mmCIF file of C-alpha atoms and ligand atoms in Angstrom:
data_model
loop_
_atom_site.group_PDB
_atom_site.id
_atom_site.type_symbol
_atom_site.label_atom_id
_atom_site.label_comp_id
_atom_site.label_asym_id
_atom_site.label_seq_id
_atom_site.Cartn_x
_atom_site.Cartn_y
_atom_site.Cartn_z
ATOM 1 C CA MET A 1 -23.259 43.663 -15.243
ATOM 2 C CA SER A 2 -20.517 42.193 -17.371
ATOM 3 C CA LEU A 3 -17.063 41.114 -16.286
ATOM 4 C CA LEU A 4 -15.417 43.854 -18.261
ATOM 5 C CA SER A 5 -17.551 46.630 -16.887
ATOM 6 C CA ASN A 6 -15.373 47.063 -13.801
ATOM 7 C CA VAL A 7 -12.615 48.020 -16.201
ATOM 8 C CA ASP A 8 -14.941 50.209 -18.300
ATOM 9 C CA LYS A 9 -16.139 52.082 -15.203
ATOM 10 C CA ASP A 10 -12.685 53.668 -14.883
ATOM 11 C CA HIS A 11 -12.694 54.772 -18.523
ATOM 12 C CA PRO A 12 -16.131 56.199 -19.364
ATOM 13 C CA MET A 13 -16.667 57.395 -22.941
ATOM 14 C CA GLN A 14 -18.144 60.717 -23.991
ATOM 15 C CA HIS A 15 -21.704 60.446 -25.271
ATOM 16 C CA HIS A 16 -20.967 61.871 -28.749
ATOM 17 C CA LEU A 17 -18.317 59.173 -29.304
ATOM 18 C CA ILE A 18 -20.915 56.475 -28.702
ATOM 19 C CA VAL A 19 -23.927 57.680 -30.725
ATOM 20 C CA PRO A 20 -23.528 56.834 -34.418
ATOM 21 C CA ILE A 21 -24.998 59.030 -37.125
ATOM 22 C CA ASP A 22 -28.194 57.744 -38.689
ATOM 23 C CA PHE A 23 -26.450 56.105 -41.648
ATOM 24 C CA SER A 24 -29.762 55.366 -43.383
ATOM 25 C CA SER A 25 -30.409 59.049 -44.038
ATOM 26 C CA ILE A 26 -26.940 60.152 -45.165
ATOM 27 C CA LYS A 27 -26.395 61.247 -48.782
ATOM 28 C CA ASN A 28 -22.770 62.430 -48.522
ATOM 29 C CA VAL A 29 -19.889 61.490 -46.254
ATOM 30 C CA PRO A 30 -19.936 64.219 -43.572
ATOM 31 C CA GLU A 31 -16.752 66.098 -42.639
ATOM 32 C CA SER A 32 -16.669 64.245 -39.304
ATOM 33 C CA HIS A 33 -16.204 60.920 -41.150
ATOM 34 C CA ILE A 34 -13.580 61.913 -43.698
ATOM 35 C CA TRP A 35 -10.240 60.109 -43.380
ATOM 36 C CA ALA A 36 -8.039 61.984 -45.854
ATOM 37 C CA GLN A 37 -5.152 59.550 -45.357
ATOM 38 C CA CYS A 38 -7.353 56.566 -46.014
ATOM 39 C CA PHE A 39 -5.754 55.258 -49.188
ATOM 40 C CA GLU A 40 -2.408 56.997 -49.187
ATOM 41 C CA ASP A 41 -0.801 54.349 -47.007
ATOM 42 C CA ALA A 42 -2.639 51.484 -48.673
ATOM 43 C CA LYS A 43 -0.095 49.732 -50.822
ATOM 44 C CA ILE A 44 -2.783 47.235 -51.656
ATOM 45 C CA ASN A 45 -6.324 48.330 -52.277
ATOM 46 C CA PRO A 46 -9.008 45.717 -51.471
ATOM 47 C CA ASP A 47 -10.663 46.307 -54.803
ATOM 48 C CA ASN A 48 -7.493 45.870 -56.795
ATOM 49 C CA GLU A 49 -7.798 42.219 -57.620
ATOM 50 C CA LYS A 50 -4.465 42.024 -59.393
ATOM 51 C CA SER A 51 -2.353 42.938 -56.388
ATOM 52 C CA GLY A 52 -4.739 41.244 -53.970
ATOM 53 C CA ALA A 53 -4.102 37.950 -55.720
ATOM 54 C CA LEU A 54 -0.347 38.157 -55.191
ATOM 55 C CA ILE A 55 -0.274 37.774 -51.449
ATOM 56 C CA SER A 56 -2.858 36.376 -49.107
ATOM 57 C CA ILE A 57 -2.928 35.064 -45.583
ATOM 58 C CA PRO A 58 -2.899 31.249 -45.203
ATOM 59 C CA ILE A 59 -6.096 29.209 -45.276
ATOM 60 C CA ILE A 60 -5.735 26.219 -42.961
ATOM 61 C CA ASP A 61 -7.906 23.105 -42.783
ATOM 62 C CA LEU A 62 -8.105 22.334 -39.049
ATOM 63 C CA GLU A 63 -8.433 18.614 -39.841
ATOM 64 C CA ASP A 64 -5.198 18.615 -41.847
ATOM 65 C CA PRO A 65 -2.582 16.432 -40.073
ATOM 66 C CA LYS A 66 -0.108 19.272 -40.725
ATOM 67 C CA ALA A 67 -2.394 21.881 -39.115
ATOM 68 C CA LEU A 68 -0.144 22.517 -36.078
ATOM 69 C CA GLY A 69 2.866 23.503 -38.181
ATOM 70 C CA LEU A 70 0.722 25.560 -40.540
ATOM 71 C CA ILE A 71 -0.876 27.417 -37.630
ATOM 72 C CA PHE A 72 2.538 28.124 -36.137
ATOM 73 C CA ASN A 73 3.890 29.509 -39.434
ATOM 74 C CA ALA A 74 0.798 31.615 -40.076
ATOM 75 C CA CYS A 75 0.791 33.090 -36.557
ATOM 76 C CA GLU A 76 4.521 33.797 -36.694
ATOM 77 C CA THR A 77 4.392 35.360 -40.159
ATOM 78 C CA TRP A 78 1.038 37.111 -40.170
ATOM 79 C CA GLY A 79 -0.494 36.925 -36.701
ATOM 80 C CA MET A 80 -3.470 35.708 -38.681
ATOM 81 C CA PHE A 81 -4.945 32.857 -40.713
ATOM 82 C CA GLN A 82 -8.299 31.687 -42.024
ATOM 83 C CA ASP A 83 -9.523 28.273 -40.933
ATOM 84 C CA THR A 84 -11.828 25.806 -42.634
ATOM 85 C CA ASN A 85 -13.277 22.579 -41.241
ATOM 86 C CA HIS A 86 -13.773 24.428 -37.955
ATOM 87 C CA GLY A 87 -16.995 22.647 -37.040
ATOM 88 C CA VAL A 88 -19.302 25.692 -37.162
ATOM 89 C CA SER A 89 -22.063 25.053 -39.685
ATOM 90 C CA LYS A 90 -22.746 27.316 -42.655
ATOM 91 C CA GLU A 91 -26.333 27.434 -41.477
ATOM 92 C CA LEU A 92 -25.350 28.936 -38.115
ATOM 93 C CA LEU A 93 -23.026 31.464 -39.770
ATOM 94 C CA ASP A 94 -25.891 32.516 -42.068
ATOM 95 C CA GLN A 95 -28.251 32.757 -39.114
ATOM 96 C CA VAL A 96 -25.968 34.953 -37.037
ATOM 97 C CA GLU A 97 -25.425 37.212 -40.040
ATOM 98 C CA PHE A 98 -29.181 37.402 -40.565
ATOM 99 C CA GLN A 99 -29.741 38.357 -36.928
ATOM 100 C CA ALA A 100 -26.977 40.974 -37.065
ATOM 101 C CA LYS A 101 -28.665 42.446 -40.117
ATOM 102 C CA ASN A 102 -31.960 42.508 -38.193
ATOM 103 C CA VAL A 103 -30.369 44.652 -35.494
ATOM 104 C CA PHE A 104 -28.700 47.164 -37.806
ATOM 105 C CA ASN A 105 -31.623 47.487 -40.187
ATOM 106 C CA LEU A 106 -33.939 48.609 -37.369
ATOM 107 C CA PRO A 107 -34.936 52.277 -37.355
ATOM 108 C CA PHE A 108 -32.328 54.496 -35.695
ATOM 109 C CA GLU A 109 -34.642 55.411 -32.763
ATOM 110 C CA GLN A 110 -35.142 51.728 -32.008
ATOM 111 C CA LYS A 111 -31.399 51.014 -31.921
ATOM 112 C CA MET A 112 -30.920 54.009 -29.611
ATOM 113 C CA LYS A 113 -32.977 52.134 -26.986
ATOM 114 C CA VAL A 114 -29.993 49.870 -26.444
ATOM 115 C CA LEU A 115 -27.295 52.536 -26.703
ATOM 116 C CA ARG A 116 -24.151 51.559 -24.812
ATOM 117 C CA ALA A 117 -23.828 53.440 -21.513
ATOM 118 C CA PRO A 118 -20.620 55.559 -21.221
ATOM 119 C CA ASP A 119 -19.124 53.225 -18.611
ATOM 120 C CA GLU A 120 -20.417 49.923 -19.987
ATOM 121 C CA ASP A 121 -19.179 47.642 -22.731
ATOM 122 C CA THR A 122 -22.434 46.208 -24.081
ATOM 123 C CA GLY A 123 -25.056 47.562 -26.464
ATOM 124 C CA TYR A 124 -25.272 49.675 -29.606
ATOM 125 C CA GLY A 125 -22.873 52.413 -30.736
ATOM 126 C CA TYR A 126 -19.621 53.338 -32.441
ATOM 127 C CA PRO A 127 -16.802 50.941 -31.551
ATOM 128 C CA ARG A 128 -14.991 51.797 -28.310
ATOM 129 C CA LEU A 129 -11.982 52.497 -30.505
ATOM 130 C CA ALA A 130 -13.642 55.794 -31.524
ATOM 131 C CA LEU A 131 -11.971 57.340 -28.486
ATOM 132 C CA PHE A 132 -8.570 57.133 -30.134
ATOM 133 C CA PHE A 133 -9.228 58.595 -33.569
ATOM 134 C CA SER A 134 -9.920 62.215 -34.403
ATOM 135 C CA ASN A 135 -12.368 61.183 -37.136
ATOM 136 C CA GLN A 136 -15.456 59.062 -36.856
ATOM 137 C CA MET A 137 -15.643 55.645 -38.476
ATOM 138 C CA TRP A 138 -18.229 54.396 -40.977
ATOM 139 C CA ASN A 139 -19.329 51.685 -38.624
ATOM 140 C CA GLU A 140 -22.046 50.851 -36.133
ATOM 141 C CA GLY A 141 -21.610 48.055 -33.624
ATOM 142 C CA PHE A 142 -23.517 45.988 -31.110
ATOM 143 C CA THR A 143 -21.471 44.423 -28.322
ATOM 144 C CA ILE A 144 -22.519 41.409 -26.302
ATOM 145 C CA THR A 145 -20.859 39.941 -23.223
ATOM 146 C CA GLY A 146 -22.317 36.924 -21.418
ATOM 147 C CA ASN A 147 -26.105 37.085 -21.622
ATOM 148 C CA SER A 148 -26.358 40.888 -22.051
ATOM 149 C CA TYR A 149 -28.102 40.235 -25.373
ATOM 150 C CA TYR A 150 -31.225 38.980 -23.622
ATOM 151 C CA HIS A 151 -32.026 42.284 -21.935
ATOM 152 C CA ASP A 152 -31.214 44.277 -25.095
ATOM 153 C CA ALA A 153 -33.173 41.985 -27.434
ATOM 154 C CA LYS A 154 -36.279 42.488 -25.288
ATOM 155 C CA LYS A 155 -35.952 46.228 -25.771
ATOM 156 C CA LEU A 156 -35.393 45.897 -29.524
ATOM 157 C CA TRP A 157 -38.202 43.403 -30.219
ATOM 158 C CA PRO A 158 -40.503 43.314 -27.139
ATOM 159 C CA ASN A 159 -42.738 40.632 -28.665
ATOM 160 C CA ASP A 160 -40.285 38.775 -30.816
ATOM 161 C CA PHE A 161 -36.880 38.509 -29.165
ATOM 162 C CA GLU A 162 -36.516 34.707 -28.852
ATOM 163 C CA GLY A 163 -35.173 34.118 -32.382
ATOM 164 C CA PHE A 164 -32.268 36.517 -31.845
ATOM 165 C CA CYS A 165 -31.505 35.104 -28.386
ATOM 166 C CA GLU A 166 -31.502 31.482 -29.569
ATOM 167 C CA VAL A 167 -29.078 32.195 -32.397
ATOM 168 C CA ILE A 168 -26.712 34.266 -30.234
ATOM 169 C CA PHE A 169 -26.731 31.615 -27.498
ATOM 170 C CA GLU A 170 -25.927 28.897 -30.024
ATOM 171 C CA TYR A 171 -23.245 30.992 -31.693
ATOM 172 C CA GLN A 172 -21.540 31.816 -28.386
ATOM 173 C CA THR A 173 -21.588 28.116 -27.448
ATOM 174 C CA ARG A 174 -20.029 27.024 -30.748
ATOM 175 C CA MET A 175 -17.464 29.835 -30.642
ATOM 176 C CA LYS A 176 -16.428 28.872 -27.099
ATOM 177 C CA ASP A 177 -15.905 25.263 -28.260
ATOM 178 C CA LEU A 178 -13.945 26.378 -31.302
ATOM 179 C CA GLY A 179 -11.981 28.855 -29.152
ATOM 180 C CA ASP A 180 -11.017 26.079 -26.707
ATOM 181 C CA LYS A 181 -9.875 23.930 -29.621
ATOM 182 C CA LEU A 182 -7.887 26.733 -31.236
ATOM 183 C CA LYS A 183 -6.299 27.650 -27.920
ATOM 184 C CA SER A 184 -5.130 24.096 -27.523
ATOM 185 C CA LEU A 185 -3.755 23.951 -31.096
ATOM 186 C CA ILE A 186 -2.040 27.334 -30.825
ATOM 187 C CA PHE A 187 -0.332 26.524 -27.511
ATOM 188 C CA LYS A 188 0.705 23.114 -28.809
ATOM 189 C CA SER A 189 2.114 24.768 -31.920
ATOM 190 C CA LEU A 190 4.218 27.003 -29.654
ATOM 191 C CA ASN A 191 5.225 23.984 -27.636
ATOM 192 C CA ILE A 192 4.218 25.670 -24.383
ATOM 193 C CA PRO A 193 1.651 24.600 -21.786
ATOM 194 C CA GLU A 194 -1.832 26.053 -21.984
ATOM 195 C CA PRO A 195 -2.317 28.751 -19.322
ATOM 196 C CA GLU A 196 -3.722 27.171 -16.172
ATOM 197 C CA GLU A 197 -6.920 28.865 -15.265
ATOM 198 C CA ALA A 198 -8.188 28.611 -11.736
ATOM 199 C CA THR A 199 -11.559 30.102 -12.675
ATOM 200 C CA PRO A 200 -12.220 29.324 -16.324
ATOM 201 C CA LYS A 201 -15.794 30.553 -16.097
ATOM 202 C CA ASP A 202 -14.556 34.099 -15.504
ATOM 203 C CA HIS A 203 -13.043 34.327 -18.974
ATOM 204 C CA ILE A 204 -13.389 37.667 -20.663
ATOM 205 C CA ILE A 205 -15.216 36.890 -23.839
ATOM 206 C CA ALA A 206 -17.063 39.378 -26.015
ATOM 207 C CA LEU A 207 -18.992 39.242 -29.232
ATOM 208 C CA ASN A 208 -19.054 42.290 -31.528
ATOM 209 C CA LEU A 209 -21.575 42.556 -34.323
ATOM 210 C CA ASN A 210 -20.204 45.137 -36.777
ATOM 211 C CA SER A 211 -22.049 46.778 -39.629
ATOM 212 C CA TYR A 212 -20.386 48.899 -42.298
ATOM 213 C CA PRO A 213 -23.367 50.565 -43.991
ATOM 214 C CA PRO A 214 -23.491 51.306 -47.728
ATOM 215 C CA CYS A 215 -21.420 54.427 -48.303
ATOM 216 C CA PRO A 216 -21.869 57.199 -50.893
ATOM 217 C CA ASP A 217 -18.055 57.500 -51.313
ATOM 218 C CA SER A 218 -15.974 54.618 -49.985
ATOM 219 C CA THR A 219 -12.685 56.385 -50.811
ATOM 220 C CA GLN A 220 -13.341 59.077 -48.219
ATOM 221 C CA THR A 221 -13.857 57.138 -45.056
ATOM 222 C CA MET A 222 -12.725 54.247 -42.851
ATOM 223 C CA GLY A 223 -14.740 51.302 -41.550
ATOM 224 C CA ILE A 224 -12.593 50.603 -38.501
ATOM 225 C CA GLY A 225 -9.260 52.295 -37.883
ATOM 226 C CA PRO A 226 -5.945 50.429 -37.437
ATOM 227 C CA HIS A 227 -5.708 48.574 -34.141
ATOM 228 C CA THR A 228 -4.749 45.343 -32.462
ATOM 229 C CA ASP A 229 -7.247 43.374 -30.373
ATOM 230 C CA SER A 230 -6.560 43.037 -26.644
ATOM 231 C CA LEU A 231 -7.072 39.433 -25.540
ATOM 232 C CA LEU A 232 -5.787 36.016 -26.736
ATOM 233 C CA PHE A 233 -7.237 35.682 -30.237
ATOM 234 C CA THR A 234 -10.243 36.744 -32.301
ATOM 235 C CA ILE A 235 -12.453 34.477 -34.396
ATOM 236 C CA LEU A 236 -14.096 36.588 -37.090
ATOM 237 C CA HIS A 237 -16.893 35.769 -39.474
ATOM 238 C CA GLN A 238 -17.219 38.261 -42.323
ATOM 239 C CA SER A 239 -20.110 38.438 -44.762
ATOM 240 C CA GLY A 240 -19.189 36.979 -48.124
ATOM 241 C CA ASN A 241 -20.512 39.794 -50.275
ATOM 242 C CA ALA A 242 -17.803 42.414 -49.811
ATOM 243 C CA SER A 243 -14.198 42.721 -48.701
ATOM 244 C CA GLY A 244 -12.775 45.314 -46.341
ATOM 245 C CA LEU A 245 -10.621 43.657 -43.690
ATOM 246 C CA GLN A 246 -6.872 44.246 -44.065
ATOM 247 C CA VAL A 247 -3.839 43.194 -42.036
ATOM 248 C CA TYR A 248 -0.591 45.179 -41.892
ATOM 249 C CA LYS A 249 2.727 43.586 -42.650
ATOM 250 C CA ASP A 250 5.949 45.594 -42.912
ATOM 251 C CA GLU A 251 7.126 44.175 -46.258
ATOM 252 C CA PHE A 252 3.797 44.541 -48.005
ATOM 253 C CA GLY A 253 1.809 47.282 -46.295
ATOM 254 C CA TRP A 254 -1.904 46.595 -45.966
ATOM 255 C CA VAL A 255 -2.958 43.197 -47.271
ATOM 256 C CA SER A 256 -6.611 42.350 -47.910
ATOM 257 C CA VAL A 257 -8.190 39.435 -46.083
ATOM 258 C CA ASN A 258 -10.942 38.576 -48.502
ATOM 259 C CA PRO A 259 -13.894 36.438 -47.435
ATOM 260 C CA HIS A 260 -13.383 32.763 -48.207
ATOM 261 C CA PRO A 261 -16.515 30.569 -48.285
ATOM 262 C CA CYS A 262 -17.171 29.152 -44.805
ATOM 263 C CA ALA A 263 -13.728 30.126 -43.462
ATOM 264 C CA LEU A 264 -13.342 32.017 -40.205
ATOM 265 C CA VAL A 265 -10.520 34.504 -39.713
ATOM 266 C CA VAL A 266 -8.368 33.956 -36.617
ATOM 267 C CA ASN A 267 -6.067 36.731 -35.445
ATOM 268 C CA VAL A 268 -3.494 36.900 -32.682
ATOM 269 C CA GLU A 269 -4.324 39.453 -29.983
ATOM 270 C CA ASP A 270 -2.050 41.268 -27.512
ATOM 271 C CA LEU A 271 -2.093 38.724 -24.655
ATOM 272 C CA LEU A 272 -0.993 35.936 -26.991
ATOM 273 C CA HIS A 273 1.735 38.237 -28.319
ATOM 274 C CA ILE A 274 2.938 38.646 -24.719
ATOM 275 C CA ILE A 275 2.645 34.950 -23.811
ATOM 276 C CA SER A 276 4.508 33.972 -26.989
ATOM 277 C CA ASN A 277 7.281 36.426 -25.996
ATOM 278 C CA ALA A 278 6.645 38.369 -29.217
ATOM 279 C CA ARG A 279 7.153 35.299 -31.371
ATOM 280 C CA PHE A 280 3.603 35.856 -32.678
ATOM 281 C CA PRO A 281 2.806 39.429 -33.704
ATOM 282 C CA SER A 282 -0.490 40.882 -32.545
ATOM 283 C CA ALA A 283 -2.185 41.461 -35.910
ATOM 284 C CA ILE A 284 -2.564 45.149 -36.801
ATOM 285 C CA HIS A 285 -5.766 45.302 -38.771
ATOM 286 C CA ARG A 286 -8.403 47.692 -40.058
ATOM 287 C CA ALA A 287 -11.481 47.547 -42.265
ATOM 288 C CA LEU A 288 -12.033 49.697 -45.328
ATOM 289 C CA ILE A 289 -15.401 50.426 -46.869
ATOM 290 C CA ASN A 290 -16.183 48.624 -50.123
ATOM 291 C CA ASN A 291 -17.087 50.580 -53.221
ATOM 292 C CA LYS A 292 -20.060 48.384 -54.026
ATOM 293 C CA GLN A 293 -22.559 50.409 -51.968
ATOM 294 C CA LYS A 294 -23.287 47.234 -50.042
ATOM 295 C CA GLN A 295 -23.615 46.766 -46.304
ATOM 296 C CA ARG A 296 -20.761 44.629 -44.966
ATOM 297 C CA LEU A 297 -21.196 42.704 -41.727
ATOM 298 C CA SER A 298 -18.659 41.073 -39.490
ATOM 299 C CA ILE A 299 -19.046 39.136 -36.267
ATOM 300 C CA ALA A 300 -15.982 39.171 -34.024
ATOM 301 C CA TYR A 301 -15.628 36.779 -31.090
ATOM 302 C CA PHE A 302 -12.854 37.811 -28.692
ATOM 303 C CA TYR A 303 -11.475 34.852 -26.765
ATOM 304 C CA GLY A 304 -9.798 35.826 -23.508
ATOM 305 C CA LEU A 305 -8.592 34.641 -20.144
ATOM 306 C CA PRO A 306 -9.941 35.270 -16.626
ATOM 307 C CA LEU A 307 -9.580 38.885 -15.450
ATOM 308 C CA ASP A 308 -7.404 37.885 -12.492
ATOM 309 C CA PHE A 309 -5.139 35.667 -14.560
ATOM 310 C CA GLU A 310 -1.523 36.817 -14.746
ATOM 311 C CA VAL A 311 0.055 36.547 -18.183
ATOM 312 C CA SER A 312 3.787 36.407 -18.745
ATOM 313 C CA PRO A 313 6.009 35.158 -21.550
ATOM 314 C CA PHE A 314 6.806 31.471 -21.866
ATOM 315 C CA LEU A 315 10.440 31.215 -22.762
ATOM 316 C CA ASP A 316 10.933 27.622 -23.552
ATOM 317 C CA TYR A 317 12.312 27.855 -27.061
ATOM 318 C CA PRO A 318 15.859 28.216 -28.403
ATOM 319 C CA ASN A 319 17.391 31.679 -28.868
ATOM 320 C CA CYS A 320 14.465 33.504 -27.315
ATOM 321 C CA GLY A 321 16.795 36.021 -25.683
ATOM 322 C CA GLY A 322 15.056 36.368 -22.323
ATOM 323 C CA PRO A 323 11.598 37.621 -21.421
ATOM 324 C CA GLN A 324 10.514 40.664 -23.409
ATOM 325 C CA PHE A 325 7.551 41.481 -21.158
ATOM 326 C CA LYS A 326 6.797 41.871 -17.462
ATOM 327 C CA PRO A 327 4.028 39.744 -15.950
ATOM 328 C CA ILE A 328 0.671 41.525 -15.932
ATOM 329 C CA LYS A 329 -2.862 40.642 -14.845
ATOM 330 C CA VAL A 330 -5.455 40.484 -17.617
ATOM 331 C CA LYS A 331 -7.573 43.197 -15.967
ATOM 332 C CA GLU A 332 -4.566 45.514 -15.646
ATOM 333 C CA TYR A 333 -3.764 45.011 -19.306
ATOM 334 C CA ALA A 334 -7.402 45.620 -20.312
ATOM 335 C CA SER A 335 -7.300 48.871 -18.370
ATOM 336 C CA LEU A 336 -4.036 49.986 -20.052
ATOM 337 C CA LYS A 337 -5.550 49.183 -23.431
ATOM 338 C CA LEU A 338 -8.656 51.271 -22.793
ATOM 339 C CA LYS A 339 -6.380 54.158 -21.895
ATOM 340 C CA TYR A 340 -3.575 53.859 -24.461
ATOM 341 C CA LEU A 341 -4.853 51.555 -27.229
ATOM 342 C CA ASP A 342 -1.916 50.121 -29.183
ATOM 343 C CA LEU A 343 0.692 51.786 -26.988
ATOM 344 C CA ALA A 344 -0.517 49.612 -24.092
ATOM 345 C CA VAL A 345 1.845 46.790 -24.971
ATOM 346 C CA SER A 346 4.850 49.124 -24.680
ATOM 347 C CA PHE A 347 4.056 49.609 -20.961
ATOM 348 C CA VAL A 348 4.486 45.877 -20.444
ATOM 349 C CA ARG A 349 7.717 45.613 -22.424
ATOM 350 C CA LYS A 350 10.866 45.105 -20.352
ATOM 351 C CA SER A 351 13.683 47.572 -20.780
ATOM 352 C CA TYR A 352 17.171 46.134 -20.525
HETATM 353 O O1 LIG B 1 -14.968 44.011 -39.505
HETATM 354 C C1 LIG B 1 -13.837 43.559 -39.539
HETATM 355 O O2 LIG B 1 -13.414 42.957 -40.515
HETATM 356 C C2 LIG B 1 -12.905 43.803 -38.377
HETATM 357 C C3 LIG B 1 -13.591 44.049 -37.059
HETATM 358 C C4 LIG B 1 -12.628 44.284 -35.946
HETATM 359 O O3 LIG B 1 -11.456 44.445 -36.150
HETATM 360 C C5 LIG B 1 -13.088 44.292 -34.540
HETATM 361 O O4 LIG B 1 -14.303 44.187 -34.289
HETATM 362 O O5 LIG B 1 -12.211 44.399 -33.643
HETATM 363 FE FE1 LIG B 2 -10.268 44.128 -34.333
#
């Protein structure tokens, strides 16, 4: 049982919101998956190279002596950046993408063997976010926490599961190292102490493999609807063959975050928004479907804090105007998020 499942137990999902359609047999986008508003609010379309070239989120070399300042500016302005020189090899990124592809390209009946249970957080299915949107998303996911992948891989490939397990183990290890390093850089950039964790091994950490299958009409549907992530920050690897990820910024609308060779996307999540006393926005993001009829993959690593850890704003900077949020335990916040999605943060906001 995973650490998060105690929280999930209180918020079970309906079966039909977990079971994806069999994307491999679909010729037209079904009514259930049509997002009429999809492009109306998109000031910048991911396939419009001209506008996409005008604005882009910062790409930061982690070995750059100026990295701290650059990270601070990017988090404050965008709640997001891409990092290079992060220490995760291209080979490992290719391998994890290959293994993700192996999962999603299995026959539908095989994937259903590891369907996520209504009150669990691991396994195959639509993203948990499906609960909050009236339309289905063009997306299938496979969520891993801790060593849940071992049990599932045995069901998917009874005689050949080691390859998948080795790559996921290695990827989780490297992501944890990179996450620790980024946490240290981000807190230094804010000039506040790193949260003291009594039980660091109880961190909530999850890995989401996402697949956006080839789509007969990309203008009709949505890969993943607008949301913020719940924990400290996300480290995202996206396949290089197609764009889709976008971040929302008031002045510009939706801005594409196109794949950059070997760079990993880092985005601020809600708990970091709270700890930074709203100095860093929690990145509102979504993923569109590309018009190239190509499968797009992304691998999201959510870096958290222990469930019993209490987060509260650090106020040690000039003109911060007092704490904007009440202290809250990570598990209480996770529970609010599963119930209210992006409104969760408003329950933590202080009213003066
Ligand atoms: O696929 C992407 O680019 C975004 C995925 C995402 O936002 C998530 O898994 O929370
Ligand atoms: Fe996300």
